[in-house]
Amino acid sequence: MPSADTGASTVVAATSPVPDSDSRLTPGGPGYRRMSFALFLAGVATFALLYSTQALLPLISSGFAVSASAASWTVAAATGGLALFVLPMSALSERFGRRTVMTASLVVAVSLGVLVPFAPSLGALVALRFLQGAALAGLPASATAYLAEEVRPKALVTAIGLFVAGNSVGGMSGRVITGWVAQEWGWRVAVGVIGVIAVGCAIAFRLLLPAPRHFTPGSLRPRVLARTVRDHLANPLLCRLYAIGALFMTVFGGVYTVIGYRLTEAPFSLPQGIIGSIFLVYLVGTVSASTAGRLVGRLGRRGALYLAGGTTAAGLVVSLADSLPLVLLGLVLITAGFFAGHAVASSAVSKTATTGRAQASALYQSAYYIGSSTGSTVGAMAFHAGGWAGTVGVGVLAVAGVVTITVLGSRAARTQRALAPIGPSGA
């Protein structure tokens, strides 16, 4: 081994550790920061665009003279489009590469973002939002598959947590910015500003993301794709993780679709700018998502999910109070629990799937955004029928589903260990 002190070269060679042959990225290593920041920006752009109308629903309702349920389709259409197209887009990423598909998705999505402010009717707005969601479908599954291939396994939960943290920052900044801009210039200008911000994120993402070094092109043959999807859906652990992601997002989608309506009504009667600022609680999600790796290390995967579900449920109950500080505390707990649970479940999918990772992640993302669409529409309907308590009721049922599925997973793992004590156990 070369050394500045040639006389000590033999000693250095004898005592130096064997070079690590694993060339995948690791914290502190070359390229890791660039990769993390690039995907963080992709997460920012994705969530800022995807939920750009959520904080503006009361203004959209009044602008088009429609109900809360009708306006909520501007959110549900985007998440529904993503849910429908995430699997086909993941197949394209298997063939053409993760970075290529993510870049193309961002380009199309930000281009549509420029058109959204000019929608002449609610129907046109919903259609544009659907197309935007479909375009963004290339991001989530491709990003987690990219990380699973390019990052060492021990750092995977942390890396995915940072991507999810970018989601939370995008969701927060998009809502806060649109709230204040809309208060002065209306919802159309507000969503236009988000489109411009997303353009900047897309450019920086493409310049920063390292070229993949461990990607192997797959097949686009429908039969191969169908077999891969069938194998994933036959895996009980993956199915449990998909259901958990969908249920967590049902809570989150319902709460944040409806909260603007609740805060504009008595006894709060808050202006649009202040309501947008409420979404600063997303910063809590940024922290909880980025620390999910340490949480799993201390409590295990199922322990972390129990904690995330309990925190979310506690937030739902606290938010029932007609006190703004308690409502804010409830949102903090809901946000922390949701982002922690999402980071744990999504990283578990990437670690569980040894083949067809993009499809495995795509199925998770599809379930996740179906949960978002369900939460947005059902939460708004429950609010219309029973007020905030109705929306909370929907959320509590979803959290109960998370806990039930996690309990079933614990029992399945114990049974597997009992049948094969020497082999790997389920999780």
Short mmCIF file of C-alpha atoms in Angstrom, two decimals:
data_model
loop_
_atom_site.label_atom_id
_atom_site.label_comp_id
_atom_site.label_asym_id
_atom_site.label_seq_id
_atom_site.Cartn_x
_atom_site.Cartn_y
_atom_site.Cartn_z
CA MET A 1 0.00 0.00 0.00
CA PRO A 2 1.57 3.36 -0.95
CA SER A 3 2.59 5.61 1.90
CA ALA A 4 4.30 8.96 2.33
CA ASP A 5 6.76 7.17 4.65
CA THR A 6 8.15 4.47 2.35
CA GLY A 7 10.06 2.88 5.19
CA ALA A 8 6.80 2.09 6.94
CA SER A 9 5.04 0.81 3.86
CA THR A 10 5.38 -2.83 4.81
CA VAL A 11 3.93 -2.23 8.29
CA VAL A 12 1.04 -0.18 6.90
CA ALA A 13 0.23 -2.88 4.37
CA ALA A 14 0.23 -5.53 7.05
CA THR A 15 -2.01 -3.64 9.47
CA SER A 16 -4.42 -1.87 7.05
CA PRO A 17 -7.91 -3.37 6.70
CA VAL A 18 -8.87 -5.17 3.53
CA PRO A 19 -10.41 -2.67 1.09
CA ASP A 20 -14.20 -2.76 1.01
CA SER A 21 -15.34 -4.23 -2.30
CA ASP A 22 -18.88 -2.84 -1.92
CA SER A 23 -18.93 0.26 -4.15
CA ARG A 24 -22.44 1.32 -3.17
CA LEU A 25 -22.96 4.71 -1.54
CA THR A 26 -22.70 5.09 2.20
CA PRO A 27 -23.03 8.09 4.56
CA GLY A 28 -19.83 10.09 4.48
CA GLY A 29 -18.70 8.48 1.24
CA PRO A 30 -18.27 10.21 -2.12
CA GLY A 31 -21.50 11.04 -3.89
CA TYR A 32 -23.79 10.27 -0.95
CA ARG A 33 -24.53 13.91 -0.12
CA ARG A 34 -25.20 14.81 -3.74
CA MET A 35 -27.49 11.83 -4.10
CA SER A 36 -29.33 12.61 -0.86
CA PHE A 37 -29.83 16.27 -1.75
CA ALA A 38 -30.93 15.47 -5.31
CA LEU A 39 -33.59 13.02 -4.13
CA PHE A 40 -34.57 15.38 -1.33
CA LEU A 41 -35.31 18.02 -4.00
CA ALA A 42 -37.23 15.45 -6.05
CA GLY A 43 -39.33 14.74 -2.97
CA VAL A 44 -39.92 18.46 -2.46
CA ALA A 45 -41.09 18.92 -6.05
CA THR A 46 -43.28 15.81 -5.97
CA PHE A 47 -45.25 16.69 -2.85
CA ALA A 48 -45.39 20.42 -3.59
CA LEU A 49 -46.99 19.72 -6.98
CA LEU A 50 -49.11 16.78 -5.89
CA TYR A 51 -50.79 18.66 -3.05
CA SER A 52 -50.59 22.20 -4.41
CA THR A 53 -54.37 22.65 -4.25
CA GLN A 54 -54.99 21.06 -0.85
CA ALA A 55 -54.56 24.18 1.28
CA LEU A 56 -56.56 26.16 -1.29
CA LEU A 57 -59.71 24.04 -1.30
CA PRO A 58 -61.92 26.64 0.45
CA LEU A 59 -60.92 29.22 -2.19
CA ILE A 60 -61.44 26.75 -5.03
CA SER A 61 -64.86 25.89 -3.59
CA SER A 62 -65.89 29.53 -3.57
CA GLY A 63 -64.24 30.31 -6.92
CA PHE A 64 -66.11 27.57 -8.77
CA ALA A 65 -69.16 27.63 -6.44
CA VAL A 66 -68.81 23.94 -5.53
CA SER A 67 -68.92 21.90 -2.32
CA ALA A 68 -65.95 20.69 -0.27
CA SER A 69 -66.46 17.17 -1.62
CA ALA A 70 -66.34 18.40 -5.23
CA ALA A 71 -63.25 20.57 -4.64
CA SER A 72 -61.46 17.67 -2.92
CA TRP A 73 -61.30 15.94 -6.31
CA THR A 74 -58.49 18.33 -7.29
CA VAL A 75 -56.41 16.44 -4.71
CA ALA A 76 -57.91 12.99 -5.22
CA ALA A 77 -57.46 13.16 -9.01
CA ALA A 78 -53.73 13.87 -8.69
CA THR A 79 -53.10 11.10 -6.16
CA GLY A 80 -55.38 8.76 -8.09
CA GLY A 81 -53.46 9.40 -11.31
CA LEU A 82 -50.23 8.62 -9.52
CA ALA A 83 -51.69 5.44 -8.05
CA LEU A 84 -52.86 4.20 -11.46
CA PHE A 85 -49.64 4.93 -13.34
CA VAL A 86 -46.95 4.16 -10.78
CA LEU A 87 -46.71 0.49 -11.80
CA PRO A 88 -46.34 1.14 -15.57
CA MET A 89 -43.81 3.88 -14.83
CA SER A 90 -41.82 1.52 -12.60
CA ALA A 91 -41.68 -0.96 -15.49
CA LEU A 92 -40.24 1.76 -17.70
CA SER A 93 -37.63 2.50 -15.04
CA GLU A 94 -36.61 -1.18 -15.06
CA ARG A 95 -35.90 -0.91 -18.77
CA PHE A 96 -34.64 2.64 -19.28
CA GLY A 97 -33.13 3.44 -15.90
CA ARG A 98 -34.26 5.12 -12.69
CA ARG A 99 -32.65 8.49 -13.33
CA THR A 100 -34.03 8.73 -16.86
CA VAL A 101 -37.61 8.02 -15.80
CA MET A 102 -37.43 10.33 -12.78
CA THR A 103 -36.12 13.16 -14.94
CA ALA A 104 -38.80 12.67 -17.61
CA SER A 105 -41.52 12.53 -14.95
CA LEU A 106 -40.43 15.82 -13.42
CA VAL A 107 -40.21 17.54 -16.81
CA VAL A 108 -43.78 16.56 -17.73
CA ALA A 109 -45.16 17.33 -14.27
CA VAL A 110 -43.67 20.81 -14.07
CA SER A 111 -44.84 21.56 -17.62
CA LEU A 112 -48.40 20.69 -16.61
CA GLY A 113 -47.91 22.79 -13.50
CA VAL A 114 -47.58 25.83 -15.73
CA LEU A 115 -51.00 25.09 -17.25
CA VAL A 116 -52.90 24.38 -14.01
CA PRO A 117 -53.44 28.07 -13.07
CA PHE A 118 -55.30 28.65 -16.35
CA ALA A 119 -57.91 25.91 -15.89
CA PRO A 120 -61.25 27.45 -16.98
CA SER A 121 -63.48 25.12 -14.95
CA LEU A 122 -63.37 22.63 -12.10
CA GLY A 123 -63.58 19.77 -14.60
CA ALA A 124 -60.55 21.07 -16.52
CA LEU A 125 -58.65 21.58 -13.28
CA VAL A 126 -59.39 18.03 -12.13
CA ALA A 127 -58.28 16.67 -15.53
CA LEU A 128 -55.00 18.58 -15.45
CA ARG A 129 -54.38 17.44 -11.89
CA PHE A 130 -54.97 13.82 -12.91
CA LEU A 131 -52.40 14.14 -15.70
CA GLN A 132 -49.97 15.79 -13.32
CA GLY A 133 -50.33 12.94 -10.85
CA ALA A 134 -49.83 10.39 -13.63
CA ALA A 135 -46.61 12.17 -14.65
CA LEU A 136 -45.32 12.24 -11.08
CA ALA A 137 -45.83 8.46 -10.88
CA GLY A 138 -42.31 7.98 -12.21
CA LEU A 139 -40.75 9.47 -9.08
CA PRO A 140 -41.64 7.52 -5.92
CA ALA A 141 -41.06 3.91 -6.99
CA SER A 142 -38.04 4.76 -9.13
CA ALA A 143 -36.46 6.74 -6.29
CA THR A 144 -36.76 3.94 -3.73
CA ALA A 145 -35.53 1.39 -6.30
CA TYR A 146 -32.57 3.67 -7.12
CA LEU A 147 -31.71 3.87 -3.42
CA ALA A 148 -32.04 0.12 -2.92
CA GLU A 149 -29.54 -0.44 -5.76
CA GLU A 150 -27.09 2.40 -5.08
CA VAL A 151 -27.00 2.59 -1.25
CA ARG A 152 -25.62 0.02 1.15
CA PRO A 153 -28.32 -1.94 3.01
CA LYS A 154 -27.40 -0.61 6.46
CA ALA A 155 -27.94 2.97 5.26
CA LEU A 156 -31.12 2.27 3.27
CA VAL A 157 -33.70 3.22 5.92
CA THR A 158 -31.89 6.48 6.59
CA ALA A 159 -31.57 7.29 2.86
CA ILE A 160 -35.24 6.60 2.19
CA GLY A 161 -36.08 8.59 5.31
CA LEU A 162 -34.31 11.60 3.78
CA PHE A 163 -36.32 11.20 0.58
CA VAL A 164 -39.52 11.03 2.62
CA ALA A 165 -38.30 14.09 4.53
CA GLY A 166 -38.13 15.88 1.19
CA ASN A 167 -41.77 14.87 0.69
CA SER A 168 -42.66 16.51 3.99
CA VAL A 169 -40.76 19.71 3.16
CA GLY A 170 -42.44 19.87 -0.25
CA GLY A 171 -45.85 19.32 1.26
CA MET A 172 -45.23 21.92 3.93
CA SER A 173 -43.67 24.61 1.73
CA GLY A 174 -46.26 24.15 -0.98
CA ARG A 175 -49.12 24.65 1.43
CA VAL A 176 -47.54 27.51 3.35
CA ILE A 177 -46.53 29.40 0.20
CA THR A 178 -49.88 28.88 -1.52
CA GLY A 179 -51.71 30.01 1.60
CA TRP A 180 -50.02 33.39 1.79
CA VAL A 181 -49.85 33.98 -1.97
CA ALA A 182 -53.51 33.06 -2.40
CA GLN A 183 -54.53 35.45 0.37
CA GLU A 184 -53.12 38.33 -1.69
CA TRP A 185 -53.49 37.22 -5.32
CA GLY A 186 -55.82 34.21 -5.41
CA TRP A 187 -55.40 30.46 -5.81
CA ARG A 188 -54.37 30.60 -9.48
CA VAL A 189 -51.27 32.67 -8.81
CA ALA A 190 -50.50 30.47 -5.82
CA VAL A 191 -50.38 27.22 -7.81
CA GLY A 192 -48.37 29.02 -10.50
CA VAL A 193 -45.71 29.94 -7.95
CA ILE A 194 -45.47 26.29 -6.88
CA GLY A 195 -44.96 25.33 -10.52
CA VAL A 196 -42.00 27.72 -10.80
CA ILE A 197 -40.43 26.37 -7.60
CA ALA A 198 -40.82 22.82 -8.91
CA VAL A 199 -39.00 23.80 -12.13
CA GLY A 200 -35.98 24.87 -10.06
CA CYS A 201 -36.06 21.63 -8.04
CA ALA A 202 -36.23 19.56 -11.24
CA ILE A 203 -33.20 21.29 -12.78
CA ALA A 204 -31.11 20.91 -9.62
CA PHE A 205 -32.15 17.26 -9.28
CA ARG A 206 -30.91 16.37 -12.75
CA LEU A 207 -27.61 18.19 -12.24
CA LEU A 208 -26.89 16.64 -8.84
CA LEU A 209 -28.05 13.01 -9.00
CA PRO A 210 -25.09 10.67 -9.60
CA ALA A 211 -25.32 8.33 -12.56
CA PRO A 212 -26.42 4.84 -11.46
CA ARG A 213 -23.62 2.30 -11.15
CA HIS A 214 -25.53 -0.80 -10.14
CA PHE A 215 -28.57 -0.69 -12.41
CA THR A 216 -29.21 -3.69 -14.65
CA PRO A 217 -31.86 -3.17 -17.37
CA GLY A 218 -34.85 -5.47 -17.12
CA SER A 219 -37.55 -6.59 -19.53
CA LEU A 220 -40.61 -4.67 -20.67
CA ARG A 221 -42.45 -7.85 -21.67
CA PRO A 222 -45.95 -7.80 -20.11
CA ARG A 223 -45.69 -11.47 -19.13
CA VAL A 224 -42.52 -10.85 -17.15
CA LEU A 225 -44.04 -7.79 -15.47
CA ALA A 226 -47.22 -9.69 -14.61
CA ARG A 227 -45.21 -12.55 -13.09
CA THR A 228 -43.17 -10.13 -10.99
CA VAL A 229 -46.29 -8.36 -9.74
CA ARG A 230 -47.97 -11.68 -8.99
CA ASP A 231 -44.96 -12.83 -6.98
CA HIS A 232 -44.97 -9.64 -4.93
CA LEU A 233 -48.71 -9.88 -4.25
CA ALA A 234 -48.22 -13.48 -3.14
CA ASN A 235 -45.74 -12.33 -0.46
CA PRO A 236 -47.74 -11.87 2.80
CA LEU A 237 -45.20 -9.46 4.28
CA LEU A 238 -45.29 -7.18 1.25
CA CYS A 239 -49.09 -7.22 1.22
CA ARG A 240 -49.17 -6.22 4.89
CA LEU A 241 -46.77 -3.35 4.19
CA TYR A 242 -48.89 -2.18 1.25
CA ALA A 243 -52.00 -2.14 3.43
CA ILE A 244 -50.19 -0.27 6.20
CA GLY A 245 -49.02 2.42 3.77
CA ALA A 246 -52.55 2.82 2.39
CA LEU A 247 -54.11 3.11 5.85
CA PHE A 248 -51.58 5.62 7.14
CA MET A 249 -52.17 7.75 4.05
CA THR A 250 -55.95 7.48 4.47
CA VAL A 251 -55.56 9.26 7.80
CA PHE A 252 -53.18 11.87 6.46
CA GLY A 253 -55.11 12.57 3.27
CA GLY A 254 -58.38 13.00 5.12
CA VAL A 255 -57.01 15.25 7.87
CA TYR A 256 -55.11 17.64 5.62
CA THR A 257 -57.84 17.85 2.98
CA VAL A 258 -60.43 18.90 5.55
CA ILE A 259 -58.41 20.93 8.07
CA GLY A 260 -58.62 24.10 5.96
CA TYR A 261 -62.41 24.00 6.00
CA ARG A 262 -62.47 23.44 9.74
CA LEU A 263 -60.15 26.35 10.48
CA THR A 264 -62.10 28.79 8.29
CA GLU A 265 -65.23 28.08 10.34
CA ALA A 266 -66.12 29.16 13.88
CA PRO A 267 -64.72 29.11 16.49
CA PHE A 268 -61.41 29.61 14.63
CA SER A 269 -62.32 31.73 11.55
CA LEU A 270 -58.70 31.98 10.42
CA PRO A 271 -57.60 33.80 7.21
CA GLN A 272 -56.10 31.81 4.33
CA GLY A 273 -52.51 32.87 5.03
CA ILE A 274 -52.64 31.67 8.63
CA ILE A 275 -54.25 28.40 7.56
CA GLY A 276 -51.41 27.86 5.10
CA SER A 277 -48.89 28.46 7.87
CA ILE A 278 -50.49 25.67 9.90
CA PHE A 279 -48.72 23.30 7.53
CA LEU A 280 -45.40 24.26 9.10
CA VAL A 281 -46.09 21.26 11.33
CA TYR A 282 -44.76 19.26 8.37
CA LEU A 283 -41.32 20.05 9.78
CA VAL A 284 -42.12 17.52 12.48
CA GLY A 285 -42.62 14.96 9.72
CA THR A 286 -39.24 15.86 8.27
CA VAL A 287 -37.60 15.00 11.58
CA SER A 288 -39.60 11.83 12.26
CA ALA A 289 -39.00 10.47 8.75
CA SER A 290 -35.26 11.15 8.79
CA THR A 291 -34.89 9.44 12.20
CA ALA A 292 -36.92 6.36 11.22
CA GLY A 293 -33.74 4.31 10.85
CA ARG A 294 -32.74 4.87 14.47
CA LEU A 295 -36.31 4.15 15.57
CA VAL A 296 -36.25 0.76 13.84
CA GLY A 297 -32.82 0.06 15.34
CA ARG A 298 -34.18 0.57 18.87
CA LEU A 299 -37.71 -0.84 18.64
CA GLY A 300 -37.62 -3.11 15.61
CA ARG A 301 -39.85 -2.70 12.59
CA ARG A 302 -43.09 -3.71 14.27
CA GLY A 303 -42.31 -1.71 17.42
CA ALA A 304 -41.73 1.37 15.29
CA LEU A 305 -45.07 0.83 13.51
CA TYR A 306 -46.89 0.46 16.84
CA LEU A 307 -45.36 3.72 18.04
CA ALA A 308 -46.22 5.51 14.78
CA GLY A 309 -49.82 4.26 14.88
CA GLY A 310 -50.25 5.17 18.56
CA THR A 311 -48.86 8.66 17.98
CA THR A 312 -51.20 9.20 15.04
CA ALA A 313 -54.24 8.01 17.00
CA ALA A 314 -53.37 10.25 19.93
CA GLY A 315 -53.15 13.22 17.57
CA LEU A 316 -56.57 12.47 16.11
CA VAL A 317 -58.18 12.42 19.56
CA VAL A 318 -56.42 15.61 20.72
CA SER A 319 -57.49 17.45 17.55
CA LEU A 320 -61.17 17.11 18.53
CA ALA A 321 -60.81 19.97 21.02
CA ASP A 322 -62.17 23.41 20.06
CA SER A 323 -58.87 24.97 21.07
CA LEU A 324 -56.38 26.10 18.44
CA PRO A 325 -53.28 25.08 20.49
CA LEU A 326 -54.72 21.60 20.99
CA VAL A 327 -55.67 21.32 17.32
CA LEU A 328 -52.08 22.23 16.44
CA LEU A 329 -50.74 19.67 18.93
CA GLY A 330 -52.99 17.07 17.35
CA LEU A 331 -51.66 17.90 13.88
CA VAL A 332 -48.09 17.65 15.17
CA LEU A 333 -48.73 14.15 16.54
CA ILE A 334 -50.60 13.01 13.42
CA THR A 335 -47.81 14.30 11.17
CA ALA A 336 -45.00 12.76 13.24
CA GLY A 337 -46.74 9.40 13.40
CA PHE A 338 -47.63 9.33 9.72
CA PHE A 339 -44.19 10.19 8.35
CA ALA A 340 -42.44 7.77 10.71
CA GLY A 341 -44.82 4.96 9.76
CA HIS A 342 -44.49 5.71 6.05
CA ALA A 343 -40.67 5.76 6.17
CA VAL A 344 -40.57 2.46 8.09
CA ALA A 345 -43.05 0.69 5.80
CA SER A 346 -41.60 1.94 2.50
CA SER A 347 -38.02 1.06 3.48
CA ALA A 348 -39.21 -2.39 4.58
CA VAL A 349 -40.64 -2.97 1.10
CA SER A 350 -37.30 -2.13 -0.52
CA LYS A 351 -35.42 -4.45 1.84
CA THR A 352 -37.92 -7.31 1.50
CA ALA A 353 -38.03 -7.41 -2.31
CA THR A 354 -34.87 -9.04 -3.64
CA THR A 355 -36.01 -8.90 -7.28
CA GLY A 356 -38.29 -6.51 -9.15
CA ARG A 357 -37.67 -3.78 -6.58
CA ALA A 358 -39.22 -1.08 -8.74
CA GLN A 359 -42.43 -3.10 -9.05
CA ALA A 360 -42.46 -3.83 -5.32
CA SER A 361 -42.05 -0.14 -4.55
CA ALA A 362 -44.60 0.74 -7.22
CA LEU A 363 -47.22 -1.50 -5.64
CA TYR A 364 -46.54 0.17 -2.29
CA GLN A 365 -46.83 3.62 -3.83
CA SER A 366 -50.02 2.63 -5.63
CA ALA A 367 -51.60 1.44 -2.38
CA TYR A 368 -50.26 4.52 -0.60
CA TYR A 369 -51.82 6.99 -3.04
CA ILE A 370 -55.04 5.02 -3.28
CA GLY A 371 -55.14 5.62 0.47
CA SER A 372 -54.58 9.32 -0.15
CA SER A 373 -57.41 9.52 -2.67
CA THR A 374 -59.68 7.54 -0.36
CA GLY A 375 -58.79 9.71 2.61
CA SER A 376 -59.38 12.92 0.64
CA THR A 377 -62.81 11.93 -0.63
CA VAL A 378 -64.11 9.92 2.35
CA GLY A 379 -62.67 12.43 4.82
CA ALA A 380 -64.45 15.28 3.03
CA MET A 381 -67.70 13.31 2.91
CA ALA A 382 -67.41 12.48 6.61
CA PHE A 383 -66.78 16.15 7.39
CA HIS A 384 -69.85 17.16 5.40
CA ALA A 385 -71.94 14.59 7.26
CA GLY A 386 -70.59 14.83 10.80
CA GLY A 387 -68.08 17.67 11.01
CA TRP A 388 -64.51 17.23 12.19
CA ALA A 389 -65.54 14.32 14.44
CA GLY A 390 -66.58 12.42 11.30
CA THR A 391 -63.16 12.90 9.72
CA VAL A 392 -61.46 11.85 12.95
CA GLY A 393 -63.63 8.74 13.06
CA VAL A 394 -62.41 7.72 9.61
CA GLY A 395 -58.81 8.26 10.76
CA VAL A 396 -59.22 6.22 13.94
CA LEU A 397 -60.61 3.30 11.95
CA ALA A 398 -57.61 3.46 9.60
CA VAL A 399 -55.14 3.48 12.51
CA ALA A 400 -56.96 0.50 14.04
CA GLY A 401 -56.34 -1.27 10.74
CA VAL A 402 -52.60 -0.49 10.95
CA VAL A 403 -52.39 -1.93 14.46
CA THR A 404 -54.38 -5.03 13.52
CA ILE A 405 -52.18 -5.76 10.51
CA THR A 406 -49.02 -5.26 12.57
CA VAL A 407 -50.32 -7.68 15.23
CA LEU A 408 -51.01 -10.24 12.51
CA GLY A 409 -47.48 -9.72 11.24
CA SER A 410 -46.07 -10.34 14.71
CA ARG A 411 -48.01 -13.60 14.98
CA ALA A 412 -46.87 -14.68 11.52
CA ALA A 413 -43.24 -13.98 12.46
CA ARG A 414 -43.54 -16.04 15.66
CA THR A 415 -45.09 -18.91 13.74
CA GLN A 416 -42.33 -18.78 11.14
CA ARG A 417 -39.64 -18.81 13.81
CA ALA A 418 -41.30 -21.78 15.50
CA LEU A 419 -41.44 -23.75 12.25
CA ALA A 420 -37.94 -22.80 11.07
CA PRO A 421 -35.92 -21.64 14.11
CA ILE A 422 -32.65 -21.61 12.21
CA GLY A 423 -33.87 -19.90 9.04
CA PRO A 424 -34.72 -16.23 8.49
CA SER A 425 -37.81 -14.96 10.24
CA GLY A 426 -40.59 -12.83 8.82
CA ALA A 427 -41.09 -9.23 9.85
#
